[in-house]
PDB file of C-alpha atoms and ligand atoms in Angstrom:
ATOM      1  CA  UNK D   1       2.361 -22.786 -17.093  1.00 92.00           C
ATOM      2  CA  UNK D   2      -0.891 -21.022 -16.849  1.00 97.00           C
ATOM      3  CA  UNK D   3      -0.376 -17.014 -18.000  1.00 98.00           C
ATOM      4  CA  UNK D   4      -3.498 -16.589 -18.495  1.00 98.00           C
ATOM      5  CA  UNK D   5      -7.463 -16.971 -17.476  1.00 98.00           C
ATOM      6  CA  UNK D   6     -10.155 -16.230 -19.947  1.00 98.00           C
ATOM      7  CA  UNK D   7     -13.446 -15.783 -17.903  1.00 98.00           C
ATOM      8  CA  UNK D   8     -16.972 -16.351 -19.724  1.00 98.00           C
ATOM      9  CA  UNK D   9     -19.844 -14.225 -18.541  1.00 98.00           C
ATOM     10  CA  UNK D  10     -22.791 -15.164 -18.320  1.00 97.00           C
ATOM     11  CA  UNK D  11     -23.122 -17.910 -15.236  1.00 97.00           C
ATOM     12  CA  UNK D  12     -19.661 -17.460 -14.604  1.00 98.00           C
ATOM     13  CA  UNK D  13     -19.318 -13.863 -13.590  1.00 98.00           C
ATOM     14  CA  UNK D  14     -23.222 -13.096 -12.835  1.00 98.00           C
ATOM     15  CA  UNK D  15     -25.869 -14.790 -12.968  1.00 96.00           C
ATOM     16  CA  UNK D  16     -27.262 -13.815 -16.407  1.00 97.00           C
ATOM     17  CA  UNK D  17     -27.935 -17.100 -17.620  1.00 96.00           C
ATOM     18  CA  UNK D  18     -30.718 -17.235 -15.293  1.00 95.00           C
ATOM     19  CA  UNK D  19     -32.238 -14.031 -17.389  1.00 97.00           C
ATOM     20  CA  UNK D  20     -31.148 -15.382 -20.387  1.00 98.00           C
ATOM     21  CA  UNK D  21     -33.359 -18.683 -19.637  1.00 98.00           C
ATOM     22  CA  UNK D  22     -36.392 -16.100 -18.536  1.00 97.00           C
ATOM     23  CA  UNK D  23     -36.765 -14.428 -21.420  1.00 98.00           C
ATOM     24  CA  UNK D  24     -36.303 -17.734 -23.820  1.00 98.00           C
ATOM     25  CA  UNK D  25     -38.904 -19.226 -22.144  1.00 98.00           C
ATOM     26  CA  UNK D  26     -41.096 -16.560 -21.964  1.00 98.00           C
ATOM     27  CA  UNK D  27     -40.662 -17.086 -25.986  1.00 98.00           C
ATOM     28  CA  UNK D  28     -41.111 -20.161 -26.083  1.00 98.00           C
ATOM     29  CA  UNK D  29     -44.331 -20.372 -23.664  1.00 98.00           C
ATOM     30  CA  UNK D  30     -45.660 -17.690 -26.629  1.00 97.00           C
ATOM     31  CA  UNK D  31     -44.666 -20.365 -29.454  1.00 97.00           C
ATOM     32  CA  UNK D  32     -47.190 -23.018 -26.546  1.00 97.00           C
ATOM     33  CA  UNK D  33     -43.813 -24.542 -25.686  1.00 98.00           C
ATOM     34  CA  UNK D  34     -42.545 -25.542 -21.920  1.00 98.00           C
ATOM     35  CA  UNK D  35     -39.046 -25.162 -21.853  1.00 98.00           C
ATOM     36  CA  UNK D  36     -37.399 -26.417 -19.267  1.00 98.00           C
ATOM     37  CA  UNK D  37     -33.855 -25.796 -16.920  1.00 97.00           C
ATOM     38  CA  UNK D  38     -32.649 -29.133 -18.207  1.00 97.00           C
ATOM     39  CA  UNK D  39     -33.160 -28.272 -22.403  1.00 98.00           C
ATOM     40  CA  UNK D  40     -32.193 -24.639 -21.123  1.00 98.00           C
ATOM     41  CA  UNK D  41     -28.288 -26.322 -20.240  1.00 96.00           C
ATOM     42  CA  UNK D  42     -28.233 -26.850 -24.471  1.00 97.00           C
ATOM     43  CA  UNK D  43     -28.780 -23.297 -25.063  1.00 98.00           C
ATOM     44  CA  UNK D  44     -25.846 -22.235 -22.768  1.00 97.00           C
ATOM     45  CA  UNK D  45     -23.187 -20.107 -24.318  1.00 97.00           C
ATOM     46  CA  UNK D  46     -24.185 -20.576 -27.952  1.00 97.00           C
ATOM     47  CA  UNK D  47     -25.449 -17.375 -30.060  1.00 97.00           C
ATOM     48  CA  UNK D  48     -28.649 -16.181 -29.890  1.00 98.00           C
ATOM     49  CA  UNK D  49     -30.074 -17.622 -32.887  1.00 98.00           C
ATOM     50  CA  UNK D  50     -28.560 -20.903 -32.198  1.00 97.00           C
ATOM     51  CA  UNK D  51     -30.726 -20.915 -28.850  1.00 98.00           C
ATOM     52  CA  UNK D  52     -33.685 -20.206 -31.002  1.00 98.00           C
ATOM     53  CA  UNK D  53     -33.042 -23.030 -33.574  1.00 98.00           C
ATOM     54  CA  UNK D  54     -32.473 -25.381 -30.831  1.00 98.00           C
ATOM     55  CA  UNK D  55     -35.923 -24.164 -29.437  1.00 98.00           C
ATOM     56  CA  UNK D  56     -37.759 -24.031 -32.506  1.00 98.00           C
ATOM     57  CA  UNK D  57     -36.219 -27.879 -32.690  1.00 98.00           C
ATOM     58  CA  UNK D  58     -37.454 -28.984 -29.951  1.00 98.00           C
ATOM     59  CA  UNK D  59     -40.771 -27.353 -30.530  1.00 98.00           C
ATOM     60  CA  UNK D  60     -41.486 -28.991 -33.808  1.00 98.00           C
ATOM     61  CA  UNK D  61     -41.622 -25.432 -35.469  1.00 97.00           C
ATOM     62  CA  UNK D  62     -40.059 -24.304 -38.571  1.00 96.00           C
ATOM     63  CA  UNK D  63     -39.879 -20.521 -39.497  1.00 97.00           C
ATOM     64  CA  UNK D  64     -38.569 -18.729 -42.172  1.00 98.00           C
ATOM     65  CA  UNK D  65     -35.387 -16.486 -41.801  1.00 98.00           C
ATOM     66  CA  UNK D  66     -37.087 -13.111 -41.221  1.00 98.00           C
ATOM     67  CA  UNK D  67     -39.672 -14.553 -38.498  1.00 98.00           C
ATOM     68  CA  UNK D  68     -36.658 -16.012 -36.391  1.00 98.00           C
ATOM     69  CA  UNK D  69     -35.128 -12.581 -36.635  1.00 98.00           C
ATOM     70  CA  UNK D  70     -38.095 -11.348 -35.075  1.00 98.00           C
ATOM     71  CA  UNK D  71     -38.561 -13.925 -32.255  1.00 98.00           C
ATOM     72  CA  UNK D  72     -34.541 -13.388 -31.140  1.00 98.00           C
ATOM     73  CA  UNK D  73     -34.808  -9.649 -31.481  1.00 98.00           C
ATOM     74  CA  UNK D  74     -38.123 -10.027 -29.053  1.00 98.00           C
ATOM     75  CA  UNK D  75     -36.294 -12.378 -26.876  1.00 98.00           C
ATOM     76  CA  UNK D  76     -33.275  -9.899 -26.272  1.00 98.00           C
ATOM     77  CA  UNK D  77     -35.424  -7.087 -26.031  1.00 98.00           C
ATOM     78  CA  UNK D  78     -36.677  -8.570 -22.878  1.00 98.00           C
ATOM     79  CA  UNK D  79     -33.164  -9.965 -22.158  1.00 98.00           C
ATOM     80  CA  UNK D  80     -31.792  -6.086 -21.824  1.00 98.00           C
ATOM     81  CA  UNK D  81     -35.233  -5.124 -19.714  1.00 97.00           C
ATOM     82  CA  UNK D  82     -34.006  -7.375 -17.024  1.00 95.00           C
ATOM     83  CA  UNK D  83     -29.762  -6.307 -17.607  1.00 95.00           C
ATOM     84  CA  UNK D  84     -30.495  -2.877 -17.052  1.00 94.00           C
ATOM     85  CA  UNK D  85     -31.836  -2.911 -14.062  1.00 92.00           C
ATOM     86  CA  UNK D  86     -29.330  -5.140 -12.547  1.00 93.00           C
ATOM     87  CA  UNK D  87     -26.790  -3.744 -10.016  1.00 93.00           C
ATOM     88  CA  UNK D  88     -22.919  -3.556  -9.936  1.00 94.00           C
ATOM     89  CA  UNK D  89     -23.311  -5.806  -6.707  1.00 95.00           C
ATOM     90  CA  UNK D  90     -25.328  -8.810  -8.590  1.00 96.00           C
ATOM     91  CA  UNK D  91     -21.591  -9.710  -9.260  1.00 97.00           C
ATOM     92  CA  UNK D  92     -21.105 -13.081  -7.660  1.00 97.00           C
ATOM     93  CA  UNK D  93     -19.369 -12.827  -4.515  1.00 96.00           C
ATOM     94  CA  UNK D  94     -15.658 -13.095  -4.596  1.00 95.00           C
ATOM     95  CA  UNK D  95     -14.966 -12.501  -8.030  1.00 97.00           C
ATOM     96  CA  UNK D  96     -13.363  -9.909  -8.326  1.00 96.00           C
ATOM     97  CA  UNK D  97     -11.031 -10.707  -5.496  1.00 97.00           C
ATOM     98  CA  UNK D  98     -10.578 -13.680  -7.940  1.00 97.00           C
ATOM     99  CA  UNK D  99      -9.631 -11.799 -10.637  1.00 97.00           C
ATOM    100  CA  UNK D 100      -7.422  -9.152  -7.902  1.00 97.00           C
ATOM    101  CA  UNK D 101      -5.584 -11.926  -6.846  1.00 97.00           C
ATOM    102  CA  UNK D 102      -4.478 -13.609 -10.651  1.00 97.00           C
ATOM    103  CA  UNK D 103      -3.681 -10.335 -11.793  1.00 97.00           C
ATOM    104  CA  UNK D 104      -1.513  -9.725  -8.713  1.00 97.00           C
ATOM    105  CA  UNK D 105       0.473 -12.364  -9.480  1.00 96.00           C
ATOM    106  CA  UNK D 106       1.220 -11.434 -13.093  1.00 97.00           C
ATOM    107  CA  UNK D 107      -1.712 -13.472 -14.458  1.00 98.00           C
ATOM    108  CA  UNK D 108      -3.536 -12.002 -17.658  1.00 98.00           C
ATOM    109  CA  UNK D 109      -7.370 -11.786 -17.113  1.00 98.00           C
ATOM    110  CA  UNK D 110      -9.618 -12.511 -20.436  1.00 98.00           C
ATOM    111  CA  UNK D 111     -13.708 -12.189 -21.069  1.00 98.00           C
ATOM    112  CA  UNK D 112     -14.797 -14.489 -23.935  1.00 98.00           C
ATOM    113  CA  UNK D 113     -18.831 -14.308 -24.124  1.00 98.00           C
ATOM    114  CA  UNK D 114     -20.998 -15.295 -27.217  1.00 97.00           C
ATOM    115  CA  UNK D 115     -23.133 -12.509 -25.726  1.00 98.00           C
ATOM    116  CA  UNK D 116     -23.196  -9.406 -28.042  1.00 98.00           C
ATOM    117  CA  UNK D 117     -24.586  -7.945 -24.814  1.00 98.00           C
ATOM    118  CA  UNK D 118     -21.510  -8.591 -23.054  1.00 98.00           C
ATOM    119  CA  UNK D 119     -20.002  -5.046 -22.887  1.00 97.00           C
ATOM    120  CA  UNK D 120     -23.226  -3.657 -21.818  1.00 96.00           C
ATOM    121  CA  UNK D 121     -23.293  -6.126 -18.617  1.00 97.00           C
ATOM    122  CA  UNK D 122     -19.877  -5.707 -18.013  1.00 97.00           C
ATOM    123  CA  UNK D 123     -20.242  -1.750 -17.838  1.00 96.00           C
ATOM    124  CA  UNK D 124     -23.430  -1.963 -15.503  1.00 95.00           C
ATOM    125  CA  UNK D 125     -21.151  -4.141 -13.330  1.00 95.00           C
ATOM    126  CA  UNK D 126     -18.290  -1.769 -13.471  1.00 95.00           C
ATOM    127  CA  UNK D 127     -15.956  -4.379 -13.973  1.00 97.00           C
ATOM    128  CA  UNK D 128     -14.763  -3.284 -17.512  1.00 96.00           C
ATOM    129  CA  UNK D 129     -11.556  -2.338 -16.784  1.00 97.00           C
ATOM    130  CA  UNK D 130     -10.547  -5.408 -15.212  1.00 97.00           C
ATOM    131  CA  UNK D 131      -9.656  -7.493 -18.578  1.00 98.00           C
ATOM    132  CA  UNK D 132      -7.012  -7.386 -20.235  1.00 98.00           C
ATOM    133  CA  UNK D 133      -8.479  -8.298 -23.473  1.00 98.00           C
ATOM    134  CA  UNK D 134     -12.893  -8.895 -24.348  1.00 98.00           C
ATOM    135  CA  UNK D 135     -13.798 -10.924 -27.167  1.00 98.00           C
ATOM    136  CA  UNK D 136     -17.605 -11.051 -27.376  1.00 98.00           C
ATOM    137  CA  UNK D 137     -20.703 -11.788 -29.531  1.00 97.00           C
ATOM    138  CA  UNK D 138     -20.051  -9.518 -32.011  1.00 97.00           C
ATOM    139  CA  UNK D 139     -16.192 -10.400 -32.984  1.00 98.00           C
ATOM    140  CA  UNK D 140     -16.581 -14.002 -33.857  1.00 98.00           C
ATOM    141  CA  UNK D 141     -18.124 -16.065 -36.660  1.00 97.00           C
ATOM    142  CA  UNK D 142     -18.540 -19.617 -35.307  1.00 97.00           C
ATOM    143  CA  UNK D 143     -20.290 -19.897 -31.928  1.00 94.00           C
ATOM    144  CA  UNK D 144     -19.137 -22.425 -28.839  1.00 97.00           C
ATOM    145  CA  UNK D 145     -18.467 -25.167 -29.111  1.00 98.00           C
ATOM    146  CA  UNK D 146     -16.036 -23.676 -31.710  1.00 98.00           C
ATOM    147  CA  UNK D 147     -13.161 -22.593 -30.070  1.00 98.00           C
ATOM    148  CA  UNK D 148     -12.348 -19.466 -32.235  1.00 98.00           C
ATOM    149  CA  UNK D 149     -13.632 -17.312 -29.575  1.00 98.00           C
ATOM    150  CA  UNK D 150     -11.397 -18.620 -26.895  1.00 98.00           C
ATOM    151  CA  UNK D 151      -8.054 -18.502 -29.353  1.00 98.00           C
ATOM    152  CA  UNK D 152      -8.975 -15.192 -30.429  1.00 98.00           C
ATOM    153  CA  UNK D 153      -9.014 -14.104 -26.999  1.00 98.00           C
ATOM    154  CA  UNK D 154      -5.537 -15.911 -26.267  1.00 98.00           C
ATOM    155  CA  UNK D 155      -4.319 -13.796 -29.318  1.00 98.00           C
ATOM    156  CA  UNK D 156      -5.071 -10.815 -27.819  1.00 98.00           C
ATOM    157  CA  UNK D 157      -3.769 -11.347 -24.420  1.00 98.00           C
ATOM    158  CA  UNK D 158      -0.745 -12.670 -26.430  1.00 98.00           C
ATOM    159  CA  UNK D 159      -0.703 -16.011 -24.577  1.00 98.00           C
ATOM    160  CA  UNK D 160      -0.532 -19.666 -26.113  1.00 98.00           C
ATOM    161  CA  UNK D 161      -3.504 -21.462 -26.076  1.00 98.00           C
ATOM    162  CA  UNK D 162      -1.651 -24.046 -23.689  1.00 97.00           C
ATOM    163  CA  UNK D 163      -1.206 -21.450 -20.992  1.00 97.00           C
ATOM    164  CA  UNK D 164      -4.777 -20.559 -20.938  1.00 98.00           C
ATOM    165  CA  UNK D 165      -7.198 -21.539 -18.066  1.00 98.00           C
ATOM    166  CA  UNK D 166     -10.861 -21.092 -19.272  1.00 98.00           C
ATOM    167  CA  UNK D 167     -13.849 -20.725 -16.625  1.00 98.00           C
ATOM    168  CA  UNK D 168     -17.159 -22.313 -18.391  1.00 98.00           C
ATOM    169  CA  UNK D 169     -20.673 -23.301 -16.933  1.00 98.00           C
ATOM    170  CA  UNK D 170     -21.590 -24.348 -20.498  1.00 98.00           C
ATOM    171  CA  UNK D 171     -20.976 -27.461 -22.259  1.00 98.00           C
ATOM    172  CA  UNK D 172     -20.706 -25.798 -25.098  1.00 98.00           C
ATOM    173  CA  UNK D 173     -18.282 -23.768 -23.245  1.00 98.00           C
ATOM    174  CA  UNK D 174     -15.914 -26.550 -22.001  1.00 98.00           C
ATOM    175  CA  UNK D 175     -15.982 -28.227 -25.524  1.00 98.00           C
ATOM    176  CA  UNK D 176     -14.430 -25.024 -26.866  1.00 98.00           C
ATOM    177  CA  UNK D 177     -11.985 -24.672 -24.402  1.00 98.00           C
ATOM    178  CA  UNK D 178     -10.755 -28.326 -24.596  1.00 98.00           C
ATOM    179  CA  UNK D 179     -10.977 -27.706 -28.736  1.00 98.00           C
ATOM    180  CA  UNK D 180      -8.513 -24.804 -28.472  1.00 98.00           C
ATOM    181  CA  UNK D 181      -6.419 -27.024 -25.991  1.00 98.00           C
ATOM    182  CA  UNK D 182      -6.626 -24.856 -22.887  1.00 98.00           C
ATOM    183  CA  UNK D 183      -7.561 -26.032 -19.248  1.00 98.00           C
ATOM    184  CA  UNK D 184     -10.941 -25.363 -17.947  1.00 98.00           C
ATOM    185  CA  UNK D 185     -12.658 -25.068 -14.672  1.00 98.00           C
ATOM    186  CA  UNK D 186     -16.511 -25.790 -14.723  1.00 98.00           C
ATOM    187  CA  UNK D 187     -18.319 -24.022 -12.666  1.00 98.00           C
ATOM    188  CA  UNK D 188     -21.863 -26.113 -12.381  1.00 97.00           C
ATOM    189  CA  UNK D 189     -22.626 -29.494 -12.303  1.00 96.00           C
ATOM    190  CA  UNK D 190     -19.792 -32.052 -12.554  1.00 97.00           C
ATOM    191  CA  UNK D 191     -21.897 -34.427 -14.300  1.00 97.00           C
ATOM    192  CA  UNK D 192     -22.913 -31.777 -17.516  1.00 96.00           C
ATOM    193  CA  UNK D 193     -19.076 -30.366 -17.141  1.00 98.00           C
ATOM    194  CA  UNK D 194     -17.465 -33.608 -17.109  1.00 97.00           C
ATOM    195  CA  UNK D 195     -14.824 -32.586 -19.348  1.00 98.00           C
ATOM    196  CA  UNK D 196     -13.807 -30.106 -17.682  1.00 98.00           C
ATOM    197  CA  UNK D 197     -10.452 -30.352 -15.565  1.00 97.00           C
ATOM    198  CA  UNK D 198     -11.946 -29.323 -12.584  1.00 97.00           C
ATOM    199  CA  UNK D 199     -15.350 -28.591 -11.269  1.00 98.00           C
ATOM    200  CA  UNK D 200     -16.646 -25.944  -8.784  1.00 98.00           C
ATOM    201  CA  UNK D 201     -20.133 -24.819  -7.314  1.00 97.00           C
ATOM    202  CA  UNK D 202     -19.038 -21.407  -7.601  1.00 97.00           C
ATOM    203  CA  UNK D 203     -16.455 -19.130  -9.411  1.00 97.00           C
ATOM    204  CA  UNK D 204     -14.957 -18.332  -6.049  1.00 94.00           C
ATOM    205  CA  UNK D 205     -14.566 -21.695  -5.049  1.00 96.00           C
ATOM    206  CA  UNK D 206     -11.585 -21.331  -7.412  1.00 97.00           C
ATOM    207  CA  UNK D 207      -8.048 -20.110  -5.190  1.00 94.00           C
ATOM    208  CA  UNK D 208      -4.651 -20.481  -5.746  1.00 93.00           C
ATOM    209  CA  UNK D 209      -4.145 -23.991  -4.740  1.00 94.00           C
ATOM    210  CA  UNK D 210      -6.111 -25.051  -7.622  1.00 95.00           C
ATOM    211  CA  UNK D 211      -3.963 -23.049 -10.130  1.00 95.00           C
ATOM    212  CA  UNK D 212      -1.146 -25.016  -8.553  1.00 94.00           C
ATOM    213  CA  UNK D 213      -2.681 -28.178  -9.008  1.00 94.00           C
ATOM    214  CA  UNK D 214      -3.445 -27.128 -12.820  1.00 95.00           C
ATOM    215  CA  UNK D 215      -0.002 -26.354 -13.436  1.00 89.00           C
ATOM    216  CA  UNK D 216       1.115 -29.713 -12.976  1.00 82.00           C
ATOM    217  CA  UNK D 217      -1.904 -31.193 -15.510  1.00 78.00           C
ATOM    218  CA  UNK D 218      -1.090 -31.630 -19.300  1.00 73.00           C
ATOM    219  CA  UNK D 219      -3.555 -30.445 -21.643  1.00 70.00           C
TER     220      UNK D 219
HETATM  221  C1  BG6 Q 301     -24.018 -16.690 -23.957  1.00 86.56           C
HETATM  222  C2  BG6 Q 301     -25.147 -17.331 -23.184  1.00 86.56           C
HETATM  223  O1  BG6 Q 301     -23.110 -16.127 -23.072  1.00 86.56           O
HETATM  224  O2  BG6 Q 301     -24.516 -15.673 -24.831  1.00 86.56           O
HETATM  225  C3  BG6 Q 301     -26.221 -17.814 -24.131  1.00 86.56           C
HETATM  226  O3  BG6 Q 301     -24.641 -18.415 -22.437  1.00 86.56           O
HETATM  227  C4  BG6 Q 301     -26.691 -16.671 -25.023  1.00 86.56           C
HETATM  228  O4  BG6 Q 301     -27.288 -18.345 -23.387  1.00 86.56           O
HETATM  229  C5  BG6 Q 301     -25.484 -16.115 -25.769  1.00 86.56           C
HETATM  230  O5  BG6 Q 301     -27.679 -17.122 -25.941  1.00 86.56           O
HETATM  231  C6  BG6 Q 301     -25.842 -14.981 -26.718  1.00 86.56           C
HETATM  232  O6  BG6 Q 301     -26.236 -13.858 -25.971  1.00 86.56           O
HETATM  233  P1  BG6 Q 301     -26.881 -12.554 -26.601  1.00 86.56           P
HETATM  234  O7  BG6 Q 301     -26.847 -11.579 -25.446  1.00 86.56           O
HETATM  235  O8  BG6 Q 301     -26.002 -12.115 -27.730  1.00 86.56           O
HETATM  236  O9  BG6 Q 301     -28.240 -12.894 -27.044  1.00 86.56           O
HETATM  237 MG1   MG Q 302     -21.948 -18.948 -19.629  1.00 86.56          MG
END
């Protein structure tokens, strides 16, 4: 049975990833490196400083510990620039209906985001009190494709793992879910989100007939 749906963030409830990819390569065109969409899908829902190893990888560069501090604090300082101006309706369209209509039928409604910026977003989008339980940046130790954030999140909604349904547009993201043996829906490209259950274009491509069709798959 699926009791539960444990929503990432960023690409799956706004588009934020598309910020979070302007401001790394704004960094990395300062380090002389051209970073594109495609290496951009590797730095998809891992922590910040993971996104600037795997830069600083595939830039040739090695820095010491208190120079990559500086580089990711730069980087999220112009992260936040472009967050707080962003609007309540930047939302993507139809989700929260999406999230209306699961809790309406009794379904718990999770955020689990390796962003430590995740609360802020989710207040500018006014959308705070619709989980039941947030796990973020801040509350875990190992990053996707871990899956500690997702079972930590399960923990608080008080649901097992195997009744979870995770939404993901990372890789990194799907691998966790599958690693803490939950469902997923991809939301992206089916080729990148292969192993995901289920893929969608959008978040609100997502309705009830596909939770049906979930039920019936075993993890
Ligand atoms: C994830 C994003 O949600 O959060 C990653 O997919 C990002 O791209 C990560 O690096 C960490 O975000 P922040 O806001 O803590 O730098
Ligand atoms: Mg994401």
């Amino acid at each position: 049975m699926i009791r539960a749906c444990i929503f990432d963030l960023d690409g799956v409830i706004v588009d934020t990833a598309h910020y979070h990819f302007l401001a790394w390569k704004r960094l990395a065109n300062e380090l002389g490196y051209n970073l594109t969409l495609e290496e951009n899908e590797r730095l998809k829902g891992v922590s910040r400083m993971q996104s600037l190893e795997i830069i600083l990888e595939l830039a040739g560069i090695s820095l010491n510990d208190s120079h990559k501090e500086i580089l990711a604090d730069k980087k999220n300082g112009w992260f936040v620039d472009y967050v707080e101006r962003m609007l309540p309706e930047e939302i993507y369209p139809g989700v929260k209906q999406l999230i209306g209509i699961l809790k309406s039928r009794g379904i718990k409604v999770g955020l689990a985001s390796s962003s430590k910026n995740a609360q802020t977003v989710i207040r500018l989008l006014q959308i705070q009190h619709e989980f039941d339980a947030i796990v973020d940046g801040s509350m875990i130790s190992h990053t996707k494709p871990h899956p500690e954030i997702f079972l930590k999140t399960a923990a608080k909604l008080g649901v097992a793992p195997s009744d979870c349904l995770v939404f993901e547009d990372a890789e990194a993201g799907v691998e966790a879910a599958r690693a803490a043996g939950m469902k997923c829906v991809g939301i992206g490209s089916p080729v990148l989100l292969r192993k995901a259950d289920k893929v969608f274009s959008k978040t609100s491509d997502f309705n009830l007939a596909t939770l049906h069709e979930l039920q019936t798959i075993s993890n």
